[in-house]
Short mmCIF file of C-alpha atoms in Angstrom, two decimals:
data_model
loop_
_atom_site.label_atom_id
_atom_site.label_comp_id
_atom_site.label_asym_id
_atom_site.label_seq_id
_atom_site.Cartn_x
_atom_site.Cartn_y
_atom_site.Cartn_z
CA MET Q 14 80.78 102.09 124.18
CA ILE Q 15 83.82 104.33 123.70
CA ARG Q 16 84.43 107.56 125.61
CA ILE Q 17 87.12 110.13 124.83
CA GLU Q 18 87.48 112.32 127.91
CA ASN Q 19 89.47 115.57 128.02
CA ILE Q 20 92.38 114.23 125.97
CA SER Q 21 95.42 116.30 125.06
CA LYS Q 22 98.02 115.03 122.62
CA GLN Q 23 101.17 116.50 121.10
CA LEU Q 24 103.03 114.79 118.26
CA SER Q 25 106.54 116.17 117.76
CA HIS Q 26 106.00 119.96 117.45
CA ARG Q 27 102.30 119.67 116.52
CA ILE Q 28 99.50 119.95 119.09
CA LEU Q 29 96.71 117.59 117.96
CA PHE Q 30 94.22 117.71 120.83
CA ILE Q 31 93.60 120.12 123.73
CA GLU Q 32 91.18 118.77 126.39
CA ALA Q 33 89.00 117.23 123.67
CA SER Q 34 86.01 115.00 124.41
CA ALA Q 35 83.61 112.87 122.35
CA ALA Q 36 81.72 109.54 122.54
CA LEU Q 37 80.84 106.64 120.27
CA ASN Q 38 77.55 105.04 121.26
CA ARG Q 39 75.89 101.77 120.25
CA GLY Q 40 74.47 101.87 116.71
CA GLU Q 41 76.09 105.17 115.76
CA LYS Q 42 77.82 105.48 112.39
CA ILE Q 43 80.22 108.38 112.68
CA GLY Q 44 82.31 110.17 110.07
CA LEU Q 45 85.58 111.55 111.47
CA VAL Q 46 86.62 114.65 109.53
CA GLY Q 47 89.42 117.19 109.64
CA PRO Q 48 92.29 118.40 107.45
CA ASN Q 49 95.33 116.21 106.74
CA GLY Q 50 97.53 116.05 109.84
CA ALA Q 51 94.68 117.01 112.22
CA GLY Q 52 95.07 113.75 114.18
CA LYS Q 53 92.46 111.35 112.76
CA THR Q 54 94.80 108.33 112.65
CA SER Q 55 96.24 109.22 116.09
CA LEU Q 56 92.69 109.17 117.50
CA PHE Q 57 92.11 105.67 116.06
CA ARG Q 58 95.41 104.50 117.55
CA MET Q 59 94.51 105.90 120.98
CA ILE Q 60 91.16 104.06 120.89
CA ILE Q 61 92.87 100.70 120.24
CA GLY Q 62 95.61 101.43 122.78
CA HIS Q 63 98.54 101.70 120.35
CA GLU Q 64 99.08 105.30 121.48
CA LEU Q 65 98.28 107.03 124.77
CA PRO Q 66 96.99 110.58 125.24
CA ASP Q 67 99.38 112.93 127.08
CA GLU Q 68 96.45 113.86 129.35
CA GLY Q 69 92.89 112.61 129.77
CA GLN Q 70 91.73 109.11 128.89
CA VAL Q 71 90.09 106.95 126.24
CA SER Q 72 87.89 104.23 127.75
CA VAL Q 73 86.24 101.26 126.05
CA ASP Q 74 83.37 99.35 127.69
CA LYS Q 75 84.30 95.89 128.98
CA GLY Q 76 83.80 93.08 126.46
CA VAL Q 77 83.49 95.38 123.42
CA SER Q 78 85.33 93.95 120.42
CA ILE Q 79 87.02 96.40 118.03
CA GLY Q 80 88.15 95.84 114.44
CA TYR Q 81 90.61 98.41 113.08
CA PHE Q 82 91.43 98.87 109.40
CA SER Q 83 94.35 101.15 108.56
CA GLN Q 84 96.35 101.91 105.41
CA ASP Q 85 99.35 100.04 106.90
CA VAL Q 86 98.40 96.43 106.15
CA GLY Q 87 101.78 94.77 106.85
CA GLU Q 88 103.21 91.69 105.17
CA MET Q 89 100.97 89.02 103.67
CA SER Q 90 102.19 85.91 101.87
CA GLY Q 91 102.14 82.13 101.93
CA ARG Q 92 98.36 81.76 102.26
CA SER Q 93 95.35 82.21 100.03
CA ALA Q 94 93.31 85.42 100.25
CA VAL Q 95 90.40 83.41 101.70
CA ALA Q 96 92.64 81.91 104.44
CA GLU Q 97 94.04 85.36 105.23
CA VAL Q 98 90.53 86.82 105.59
CA MET Q 99 89.30 83.91 107.72
CA ASP Q 100 92.35 84.29 109.96
CA GLY Q 101 90.82 87.47 111.36
CA ALA Q 102 87.59 85.76 112.42
CA GLY Q 103 88.70 84.73 115.92
CA PRO Q 104 88.87 81.11 117.33
CA VAL Q 105 87.44 79.50 114.19
CA SER Q 106 90.47 80.66 112.20
CA GLU Q 107 92.83 78.73 114.53
CA VAL Q 108 90.70 75.58 114.11
CA ALA Q 109 90.72 76.09 110.31
CA ALA Q 110 94.53 76.37 110.34
CA GLU Q 111 94.86 73.07 112.26
CA LEU Q 112 92.40 71.42 109.88
CA ARG Q 113 94.59 72.45 106.91
CA GLU Q 114 97.72 71.12 108.66
CA LEU Q 115 96.01 67.77 109.34
CA GLU Q 116 94.80 67.54 105.73
CA ALA Q 117 98.40 68.03 104.56
CA ALA Q 118 99.62 65.42 107.07
CA MET Q 119 97.09 62.84 105.81
CA VAL Q 120 98.72 62.84 102.37
CA ASP Q 121 102.31 62.99 103.64
CA PRO Q 122 104.02 59.59 103.01
CA ASP Q 123 106.61 60.32 105.71
CA ARG Q 124 103.88 60.33 108.38
CA MET Q 125 102.17 57.04 107.53
CA ASP Q 126 103.02 55.56 110.92
CA GLU Q 127 101.10 58.40 112.64
CA MET Q 128 98.04 58.07 110.40
CA ASP Q 129 95.65 56.61 112.99
CA ALA Q 130 96.36 59.45 115.44
CA ILE Q 131 96.13 62.06 112.63
CA ILE Q 132 92.75 60.73 111.43
CA GLU Q 133 91.42 60.65 114.99
CA ARG Q 134 92.56 64.20 115.63
CA TYR Q 135 91.12 65.28 112.25
CA GLY Q 136 87.68 64.00 113.32
CA GLU Q 137 87.85 65.97 116.57
CA VAL Q 138 88.97 69.18 114.86
CA GLN Q 139 86.42 68.78 112.07
CA ALA Q 140 83.62 68.43 114.65
CA ARG Q 141 84.83 71.58 116.42
CA TYR Q 142 85.01 73.40 113.05
CA GLU Q 143 81.40 72.45 112.26
CA GLU Q 144 80.35 73.54 115.76
CA LEU Q 145 81.86 76.99 115.10
CA ASP Q 146 80.06 77.16 111.72
CA GLY Q 147 83.44 77.08 109.95
CA TYR Q 148 82.16 75.82 106.60
CA ALA Q 149 79.70 78.71 106.43
CA LEU Q 150 82.61 81.03 107.31
CA ASP Q 151 84.48 80.02 104.16
CA GLY Q 152 81.39 80.94 102.12
CA ARG Q 153 80.99 84.24 103.95
CA ALA Q 154 84.66 85.10 103.41
CA ARG Q 155 84.25 84.43 99.68
CA GLU Q 156 81.10 86.54 99.61
CA VAL Q 157 82.94 89.51 101.16
CA LEU Q 158 85.91 89.10 98.79
CA ALA Q 159 83.57 88.87 95.80
CA GLY Q 160 81.94 92.11 96.96
CA LEU Q 161 85.39 93.69 96.91
CA SER Q 162 85.82 92.48 93.27
CA PHE Q 163 88.02 89.40 93.84
CA SER Q 164 87.78 86.63 91.24
CA GLU Q 165 87.77 82.98 92.40
CA ALA Q 166 91.36 82.61 91.16
CA MET Q 167 92.48 85.61 93.24
CA MET Q 168 90.66 84.27 96.31
CA ASP Q 169 92.49 80.93 96.15
CA GLY Q 170 95.87 82.24 94.93
CA ASP Q 171 98.79 83.28 97.16
CA VAL Q 172 97.97 86.63 98.76
CA GLY Q 173 101.68 87.53 98.45
CA ALA Q 174 101.28 87.81 94.66
CA LEU Q 175 98.71 90.61 95.00
CA SER Q 176 99.52 94.33 94.64
CA GLY Q 177 99.42 96.66 97.64
CA GLY Q 178 95.94 97.88 96.72
CA TRP Q 179 94.51 94.35 96.60
CA LYS Q 180 96.23 93.45 99.90
CA MET Q 181 94.42 96.43 101.44
CA ARG Q 182 91.14 94.91 100.26
CA VAL Q 183 92.11 91.62 101.96
CA ALA Q 184 92.83 93.51 105.21
CA LEU Q 185 89.47 95.29 104.90
CA ALA Q 186 87.67 91.99 104.22
CA ARG Q 187 89.12 90.56 107.48
CA ILE Q 188 87.45 93.33 109.50
CA LEU Q 189 84.15 93.01 107.61
CA LEU Q 190 84.05 89.23 108.14
CA MET Q 191 84.92 89.64 111.82
CA ARG Q 192 81.83 91.88 112.36
CA PRO Q 193 83.12 93.29 115.68
CA ASP Q 194 81.03 95.44 118.03
CA VAL Q 195 82.90 98.52 116.78
CA MET Q 196 84.60 99.07 113.42
CA LEU Q 197 87.29 101.73 113.07
CA LEU Q 198 87.88 102.26 109.34
CA ASP Q 199 90.66 104.64 108.27
CA GLU Q 200 90.08 105.49 104.58
CA PRO Q 201 88.36 102.21 103.57
CA SER Q 202 87.33 103.77 100.23
CA ASN Q 203 90.93 104.15 99.01
CA HIS Q 204 91.97 101.66 96.29
CA LEU Q 205 88.38 100.55 95.64
CA ASP Q 206 86.73 100.65 92.23
CA LEU Q 207 83.21 102.07 92.02
CA GLU Q 208 81.48 98.65 92.12
CA SER Q 209 83.38 97.63 95.29
CA LEU Q 210 82.71 101.03 96.84
CA ILE Q 211 78.96 100.71 96.31
CA TRP Q 212 79.00 97.14 97.66
CA LEU Q 213 80.89 98.31 100.78
CA GLU Q 214 78.40 101.15 101.19
CA GLN Q 215 75.51 98.64 101.29
CA PHE Q 216 77.43 96.33 103.66
CA LEU Q 217 78.11 99.14 106.15
CA LYS Q 218 74.51 100.37 105.98
CA GLY Q 219 73.40 96.90 107.09
CA TYR Q 220 76.09 96.55 109.78
CA GLU Q 221 74.49 96.68 113.23
CA GLY Q 222 77.57 97.62 115.26
CA ALA Q 223 79.05 101.07 115.87
CA LEU Q 224 81.24 102.60 113.17
CA LEU Q 225 83.87 105.35 113.20
CA MET Q 226 85.38 106.04 109.78
CA THR Q 227 87.34 108.53 107.74
CA SER Q 228 86.95 108.89 104.00
CA HIS Q 229 87.98 111.34 101.29
CA ASP Q 230 84.86 110.32 99.35
CA ARG Q 231 82.06 112.66 100.45
CA GLU Q 232 79.30 110.72 98.65
CA PHE Q 233 80.36 107.44 100.30
CA MET Q 234 80.51 109.02 103.75
CA ASN Q 235 77.27 110.95 103.28
CA ARG Q 236 75.29 107.78 102.56
CA ILE Q 237 76.52 105.88 105.61
CA VAL Q 238 77.04 108.18 108.60
CA ASN Q 239 74.42 109.62 110.96
CA LYS Q 240 76.86 111.73 112.96
CA ILE Q 241 80.04 113.72 112.27
CA ILE Q 242 82.93 114.29 114.67
CA GLU Q 243 85.13 117.12 113.42
CA ILE Q 244 88.71 117.69 114.57
CA ASP Q 245 89.17 121.45 114.55
CA ALA Q 246 91.96 123.39 116.29
CA GLY Q 247 92.52 120.60 118.82
CA GLN Q 248 88.83 120.15 119.68
CA LEU Q 249 86.34 117.38 118.83
CA ASN Q 250 83.07 118.93 117.66
CA SER Q 251 80.04 116.64 117.20
CA TYR Q 252 77.22 117.18 114.69
CA SER Q 253 74.12 114.95 114.48
CA GLY Q 254 73.37 114.19 110.83
CA ASP Q 255 75.10 113.24 107.61
CA TYR Q 256 78.03 115.00 105.91
CA VAL Q 257 75.85 117.43 103.94
CA PHE Q 258 74.07 118.46 107.18
CA TYR Q 259 77.47 118.96 108.85
CA GLU Q 260 78.67 121.23 106.01
CA GLY Q 261 75.54 123.36 106.27
CA GLN Q 262 75.59 123.47 110.07
CA ARG Q 263 79.28 124.38 110.18
CA ALA Q 264 78.68 127.24 107.71
CA LEU Q 265 75.72 128.49 109.82
CA ASN Q 266 77.78 128.31 113.03
CA GLU Q 267 80.60 130.26 111.40
CA LYS Q 268 78.18 132.91 110.14
CA HIS Q 269 76.58 133.24 113.60
CA GLN Q 270 79.96 133.46 115.33
CA GLN Q 271 81.17 136.05 112.80
CA SER Q 272 78.07 138.19 113.48
CA GLN Q 273 78.64 137.95 117.25
CA PHE Q 274 82.31 138.82 116.81
CA GLU Q 275 81.52 141.87 114.62
CA ARG Q 276 78.83 143.13 117.04
CA GLN Q 277 81.20 142.83 119.98
CA GLN Q 278 84.04 144.50 118.07
CA ALA Q 279 81.74 147.44 117.24
CA MET Q 280 80.71 147.74 120.92
CA LEU Q 281 84.35 147.55 122.09
CA ALA Q 282 85.41 150.17 119.58
CA LYS Q 283 82.67 152.49 120.87
CA GLU Q 284 83.69 151.98 124.51
CA ILE Q 285 87.40 152.42 123.75
CA LYS Q 286 86.64 155.63 121.81
CA PHE Q 287 84.73 157.00 124.87
CA ILE Q 288 87.60 156.08 127.22
CA GLU Q 289 90.23 157.68 124.95
CA ARG Q 290 88.13 160.80 124.56
CA PHE Q 291 87.37 161.46 128.23
CA LYS Q 292 90.25 159.81 130.17
CA ALA Q 293 91.98 163.17 130.75
CA ARG Q 294 88.84 164.89 132.12
CA ALA Q 295 88.34 164.81 135.88
CA SER Q 296 84.59 165.30 135.46
CA HIS Q 297 84.33 161.95 133.62
CA ALA Q 298 86.84 159.98 135.73
CA SER Q 299 84.26 157.70 137.40
CA GLN Q 300 82.55 156.91 134.07
CA VAL Q 301 85.87 156.16 132.40
CA GLN Q 302 86.93 153.91 135.28
CA SER Q 303 83.58 152.10 135.20
CA ARG Q 304 83.91 151.39 131.48
CA VAL Q 305 87.53 150.20 131.82
CA LYS Q 306 86.42 147.69 134.48
CA LYS Q 307 83.49 146.61 132.27
CA LEU Q 308 85.86 145.92 129.35
CA GLU Q 309 88.18 143.86 131.59
CA LYS Q 310 85.29 141.57 132.57
CA ILE Q 311 83.86 140.97 129.08
CA ASP Q 312 84.26 137.45 127.64
CA ARG Q 313 85.76 138.06 124.22
CA VAL Q 314 84.12 136.39 121.21
CA GLU Q 315 86.72 134.84 118.93
CA PRO Q 316 86.32 135.10 115.15
CA PRO Q 317 85.45 131.73 113.54
CA LYS Q 318 88.45 129.48 112.90
CA ARG Q 319 88.18 129.12 109.14
CA ARG Q 320 90.12 126.35 107.51
CA GLN Q 321 92.65 127.68 105.06
CA VAL Q 322 91.68 126.29 101.67
CA VAL Q 323 93.68 127.97 98.94
CA ALA Q 324 91.75 128.79 95.79
CA PHE Q 325 93.85 128.94 92.64
CA GLU Q 326 93.06 130.46 89.26
CA PHE Q 327 94.51 128.13 86.66
CA GLN Q 328 95.61 129.67 83.39
CA PRO Q 329 93.30 129.16 80.40
CA ALA Q 330 94.16 126.22 78.16
CA PRO Q 331 95.09 126.99 74.52
CA ARG Q 332 92.35 126.20 72.00
CA SER Q 333 92.56 122.91 70.10
CA GLY Q 334 90.91 121.85 66.86
CA GLU Q 335 87.32 120.53 66.97
CA ASP Q 336 88.34 116.84 66.59
CA VAL Q 337 90.54 116.07 69.59
CA VAL Q 338 90.87 112.24 69.59
CA SER Q 339 89.91 109.77 66.86
CA VAL Q 340 89.91 106.03 67.66
CA LYS Q 341 89.24 103.94 64.53
CA ASN Q 342 88.58 100.20 64.37
CA ILE Q 343 91.04 99.34 67.15
CA SER Q 344 91.63 95.87 68.56
CA LYS Q 345 93.57 95.16 71.74
CA ARG Q 346 94.26 91.86 73.48
CA TYR Q 347 96.29 90.74 76.49
CA GLY Q 348 97.02 87.06 75.88
CA ASP Q 349 93.67 85.35 75.30
CA LYS Q 350 91.70 88.25 76.80
CA VAL Q 351 90.08 90.51 74.20
CA ILE Q 352 89.76 94.09 75.50
CA TYR Q 353 88.67 95.85 72.29
CA ASP Q 354 87.64 94.41 68.95
CA GLY Q 355 86.86 96.85 66.11
CA PHE Q 356 86.17 99.75 68.49
CA ASP Q 357 85.45 103.31 67.19
CA PHE Q 358 85.36 106.42 69.36
CA MET Q 359 85.56 110.16 68.73
CA VAL Q 360 86.27 112.92 71.28
CA ARG Q 361 85.45 116.50 70.30
CA ARG Q 362 86.56 119.80 71.79
CA ARG Q 363 85.20 120.62 75.29
CA GLU Q 364 83.67 117.16 75.74
CA ARG Q 365 84.32 115.64 79.17
CA TRP Q 366 84.12 111.88 78.90
CA CYS Q 367 84.10 109.70 82.01
CA ILE Q 368 85.00 106.10 81.20
CA MET Q 369 83.07 103.49 83.15
CA GLY Q 370 83.39 99.71 83.35
CA ILE Q 371 84.03 96.86 85.77
CA ASN Q 372 87.58 95.87 86.77
CA GLY Q 373 89.50 94.65 83.75
CA ALA Q 374 86.99 96.09 81.26
CA GLY Q 375 89.68 98.24 79.62
CA LYS Q 376 89.23 101.71 81.14
CA SER Q 377 92.91 102.39 81.85
CA THR Q 378 93.85 100.60 78.61
CA LEU Q 379 91.82 103.14 76.62
CA LEU Q 380 93.54 106.03 78.39
CA LYS Q 381 96.97 104.47 77.68
CA LEU Q 382 96.07 104.06 73.99
CA VAL Q 383 95.00 107.71 73.75
CA ALA Q 384 98.12 108.88 75.62
CA GLY Q 385 100.42 106.77 73.42
CA ASP Q 386 101.61 104.66 76.36
CA SER Q 387 100.25 101.58 74.58
CA LYS Q 388 99.67 100.67 70.93
CA PRO Q 389 96.58 98.95 69.50
CA ASP Q 390 97.08 95.51 67.91
CA GLU Q 391 95.03 96.80 64.98
CA GLY Q 392 93.44 100.13 64.02
CA THR Q 393 94.57 103.67 64.71
CA VAL Q 394 94.47 106.29 67.47
CA SER Q 395 94.99 109.86 66.19
CA ILE Q 396 95.32 113.08 68.13
CA GLY Q 397 93.82 116.18 66.48
CA ALA Q 398 95.36 119.48 65.40
CA SER Q 399 96.86 121.82 68.05
CA VAL Q 400 96.17 119.29 70.84
CA LYS Q 401 98.46 119.62 73.87
CA MET Q 402 97.91 116.58 76.10
CA GLY Q 403 98.39 116.16 79.83
CA TYR Q 404 98.31 112.54 81.03
CA PHE Q 405 97.97 111.69 84.71
CA ALA Q 406 98.58 108.07 85.74
CA GLN Q 407 100.34 106.47 88.69
CA HIS Q 408 103.58 105.90 86.70
CA ALA Q 409 103.74 109.68 86.00
CA MET Q 410 105.38 109.94 89.45
CA ASP Q 411 108.51 108.25 88.05
CA VAL Q 412 109.53 111.48 86.28
CA LEU Q 413 109.99 113.35 89.58
CA ASP Q 414 113.55 114.05 90.75
CA GLY Q 415 113.90 112.51 94.21
CA GLU Q 416 116.75 114.79 95.29
CA MET Q 417 114.86 118.04 94.67
CA THR Q 418 112.53 119.64 97.19
CA ILE Q 419 108.88 120.23 96.24
CA PHE Q 420 109.56 123.92 95.68
CA GLU Q 421 112.73 123.26 93.64
CA MET Q 422 110.74 120.87 91.45
CA LEU Q 423 108.12 123.57 90.79
CA GLU Q 424 110.73 126.28 90.26
CA THR Q 425 112.76 124.13 87.83
CA THR Q 426 109.64 123.25 85.84
CA PHE Q 427 108.37 126.86 85.76
CA PRO Q 428 111.49 129.09 86.05
CA ARG Q 429 109.63 132.29 85.07
CA ALA Q 430 106.61 131.88 87.32
CA GLY Q 431 107.85 133.67 90.45
CA GLN Q 432 107.71 132.51 94.07
CA ALA Q 433 104.22 133.72 95.07
CA PRO Q 434 102.25 131.85 92.35
CA LEU Q 435 104.27 128.66 92.93
CA ARG Q 436 103.72 128.80 96.70
CA ALA Q 437 100.00 129.34 96.08
CA LEU Q 438 100.00 126.35 93.69
CA ALA Q 439 101.76 124.17 96.30
CA GLY Q 440 99.23 125.29 98.95
CA CYS Q 441 96.32 124.32 96.70
CA PHE Q 442 97.57 120.76 96.58
CA GLY Q 443 98.21 120.44 100.31
CA PHE Q 444 101.86 121.58 100.56
CA SER Q 445 101.95 124.54 102.92
CA GLY Q 446 104.56 126.06 105.21
CA ASP Q 447 107.67 123.91 105.62
CA ASP Q 448 106.16 121.10 103.51
CA ILE Q 449 107.49 122.68 100.33
CA ASP Q 450 111.04 122.06 101.56
CA LYS Q 451 110.53 118.28 101.75
CA ARG Q 452 112.64 116.25 99.34
CA VAL Q 453 110.60 114.39 96.74
CA ARG Q 454 112.17 111.03 97.69
CA VAL Q 455 110.60 111.18 101.19
CA LEU Q 456 107.08 111.92 99.91
CA SER Q 457 104.35 109.30 100.16
CA GLY Q 458 102.73 107.95 96.99
CA GLY Q 459 99.77 110.27 97.55
CA GLU Q 460 101.98 113.34 98.00
CA LYS Q 461 103.88 112.53 94.80
CA ALA Q 462 100.58 112.16 92.92
CA ARG Q 463 99.48 115.59 94.18
CA LEU Q 464 102.77 117.14 93.07
CA VAL Q 465 102.43 115.66 89.56
CA MET Q 466 98.86 116.98 89.36
CA ALA Q 467 100.00 120.46 90.45
CA ILE Q 468 102.73 120.55 87.78
CA MET Q 469 100.34 119.40 85.08
CA LEU Q 470 97.64 121.97 85.88
CA PHE Q 471 99.82 125.05 86.42
CA ASP Q 472 100.29 125.39 82.66
CA PRO Q 473 97.25 123.39 81.58
CA PRO Q 474 97.07 121.37 78.37
CA ASN Q 475 93.90 121.47 76.27
CA LEU Q 476 93.35 117.70 76.62
CA LEU Q 477 93.44 116.15 80.10
CA VAL Q 478 93.67 112.35 80.26
CA LEU Q 479 93.26 111.44 83.93
CA ASP Q 480 93.40 107.97 85.50
CA GLU Q 481 91.96 108.13 89.04
CA PRO Q 482 93.02 111.74 89.66
CA THR Q 483 91.28 111.99 93.04
CA ASN Q 484 93.13 109.14 94.75
CA HIS Q 485 95.00 110.50 97.79
CA LEU Q 486 93.29 113.92 97.67
CA ASP Q 487 91.58 115.03 100.87
CA LEU Q 488 88.06 116.47 100.76
CA ASP Q 489 89.15 120.12 100.65
CA THR Q 490 91.80 119.59 97.93
CA LYS Q 491 89.33 117.53 95.90
CA GLU Q 492 86.76 120.32 96.16
CA MET Q 493 89.38 122.85 95.01
CA LEU Q 494 90.26 120.62 92.03
CA ILE Q 495 86.58 120.20 91.06
CA LYS Q 496 86.07 123.99 91.17
CA ALA Q 497 89.19 124.59 89.08
CA LEU Q 498 88.32 121.93 86.48
CA SER Q 499 84.71 123.12 86.22
CA GLN Q 500 86.17 126.40 84.83
CA TYR Q 501 88.57 124.50 82.53
CA GLU Q 502 87.72 125.06 78.86
CA GLY Q 503 89.68 122.16 77.40
CA THR Q 504 88.68 118.53 76.77
CA MET Q 505 88.72 115.75 79.38
CA LEU Q 506 88.88 111.96 79.25
CA PHE Q 507 88.98 110.42 82.72
CA VAL Q 508 88.44 107.42 84.97
CA SER Q 509 87.35 108.00 88.57
CA HIS Q 510 85.53 106.10 91.32
CA ASP Q 511 84.49 109.33 93.05
CA ARG Q 512 80.81 109.93 92.29
CA HIS Q 513 80.93 113.59 93.32
CA PHE Q 514 83.82 114.16 90.88
CA LEU Q 515 82.02 112.21 88.13
CA ALA Q 516 78.76 114.12 88.56
CA ALA Q 517 80.42 117.54 88.79
CA LEU Q 518 82.69 117.27 85.74
CA SER Q 519 81.40 114.82 83.10
CA ASN Q 520 79.15 115.71 80.18
CA ARG Q 521 79.54 112.39 78.33
CA VAL Q 522 79.76 108.75 79.53
CA LEU Q 523 81.48 105.85 77.79
CA GLU Q 524 80.36 102.56 79.37
CA ILE Q 525 82.47 99.47 78.63
CA THR Q 526 80.59 96.20 79.26
CA PRO Q 527 80.99 92.55 78.15
CA GLU Q 528 77.95 93.12 75.90
CA GLY Q 529 79.63 96.04 74.12
CA VAL Q 530 80.60 99.70 74.47
CA PHE Q 531 77.81 102.25 74.98
CA GLN Q 532 77.95 106.03 74.68
CA TYR Q 533 75.67 108.40 76.58
CA GLY Q 534 75.10 112.11 75.97
CA GLY Q 535 74.83 113.95 79.27
CA GLY Q 536 77.06 113.38 82.29
CA TYR Q 537 77.18 110.85 85.11
CA THR Q 538 73.98 112.08 86.80
CA GLU Q 539 71.99 111.55 83.57
CA TYR Q 540 73.68 108.16 83.10
CA VAL Q 541 72.45 107.02 86.54
CA GLU Q 542 68.93 108.24 85.78
CA ARG Q 543 68.81 106.49 82.39
CA THR Q 544 70.40 103.16 83.39
CA GLY Q 545 69.05 102.85 86.94
CA HIS Q 546 72.48 101.95 88.35
CA GLU Q 547 75.57 103.82 89.53
CA ALA Q 548 78.16 101.53 87.97
CA PRO Q 549 78.22 99.07 85.05
CA GLY Q 550 78.74 96.03 87.30
CA LEU Q 551 75.54 96.71 89.24
CA ARG Q 552 71.91 96.37 88.32
CA SER Q 553 69.06 97.90 90.30
#
């Protein structure tokens, strides 16, 4: 369906692709992987024709429809979320738009003299709408939006009133409703809560077209894809299988290549030693010459190109008292909505609580109450003795100084640390080379979040309160963070929609449901086994 043939592409000073080739065939569900900046988005843009390769070509079979979801959703306002989603469904959306215009005209007193013509045209358009199955389309659009956690009020309200994250869900819903022959999804799992993520997972499993997607959520990708295309050093390497198979196969390939490289290096060293030893002896001249020619003809084995993932040893957190957080008989309301009513909760040293609940259940509210960002209407929240808290939330980025560079920000915060540890810290969180000289004001939201996380963990507190800490982290950085936090000896209270992160780091679960709040000993994996579902909004 789509063929990428010997493409080369340079973006500014970076070489993205060098004579790279790959294919997307009917029915394949492919995960596109590679480090940040490797060229994943550029590849999507070349497939849809928004960018051209410098050399080679990208060809799409005639008549193949493509739906592309990117993080840049553009402006949306003036229509309902349902209308915006239906607008992406092809000809039927144009008919629906005319139907709405005619309905408005029929109740417009200034157009009474045109009423006969309007009613006649309305009948024609309505018949065409029925022919295109338009009324079923409205239901299907609502079904997709409901799967992405929209309430009825949000579906029918002005899309312009929604936050950027919810607008991204609208843009994603347009592609899902369209059901093209090929879907290109660039980070569709960003900004989704766990319930929406699991719904999308099921939707994509049942989708019969071809799929090419990126995701920083390894569990999400692993459950959907049956092939991996890896961007590595300008090449496109294909692996048949899911993400776990790819990881294993890549490690095996690297090990095999390393063995070949070492064997060849040993052989070369032996030959070079012989040449050096006997090159001055006339009696060995023909042998020396023969070996020199042999070395010139040998195809050299390159060592494996290992991705540079910086490991970082975080300092140990100071010890706190045994009782870290005490929540007693709290009540919290927003208008008429009751979030908590007489709620009690205790967090003890070295417990790692993941907070679970559907959208609006009160997960972030609980973290804000613990962090002191919000006050309960009734009851008390107390922090225990010798507790040093670190709170990560999206608004934490507001404390960054926009005029400083990344490195200046780190150096100002930790003046005694020295350059090498701070550069290593920056590298851990994806800021390598010249990146550390970027001014904070030009950083994306994700880059700012990573910088805040780096600052918080360099001198770690003994209580970490984390609200979606893995948003905007790529797979390698997320893995580094999981490894670092698994060695962390403090206490954690966190919200995350990343199941790998939840399973690796939690040892307690607090589930907030309309029926009440439930506490589970054991981490996320045990929670799934005991409840039979992966998120509170779902039932198996």
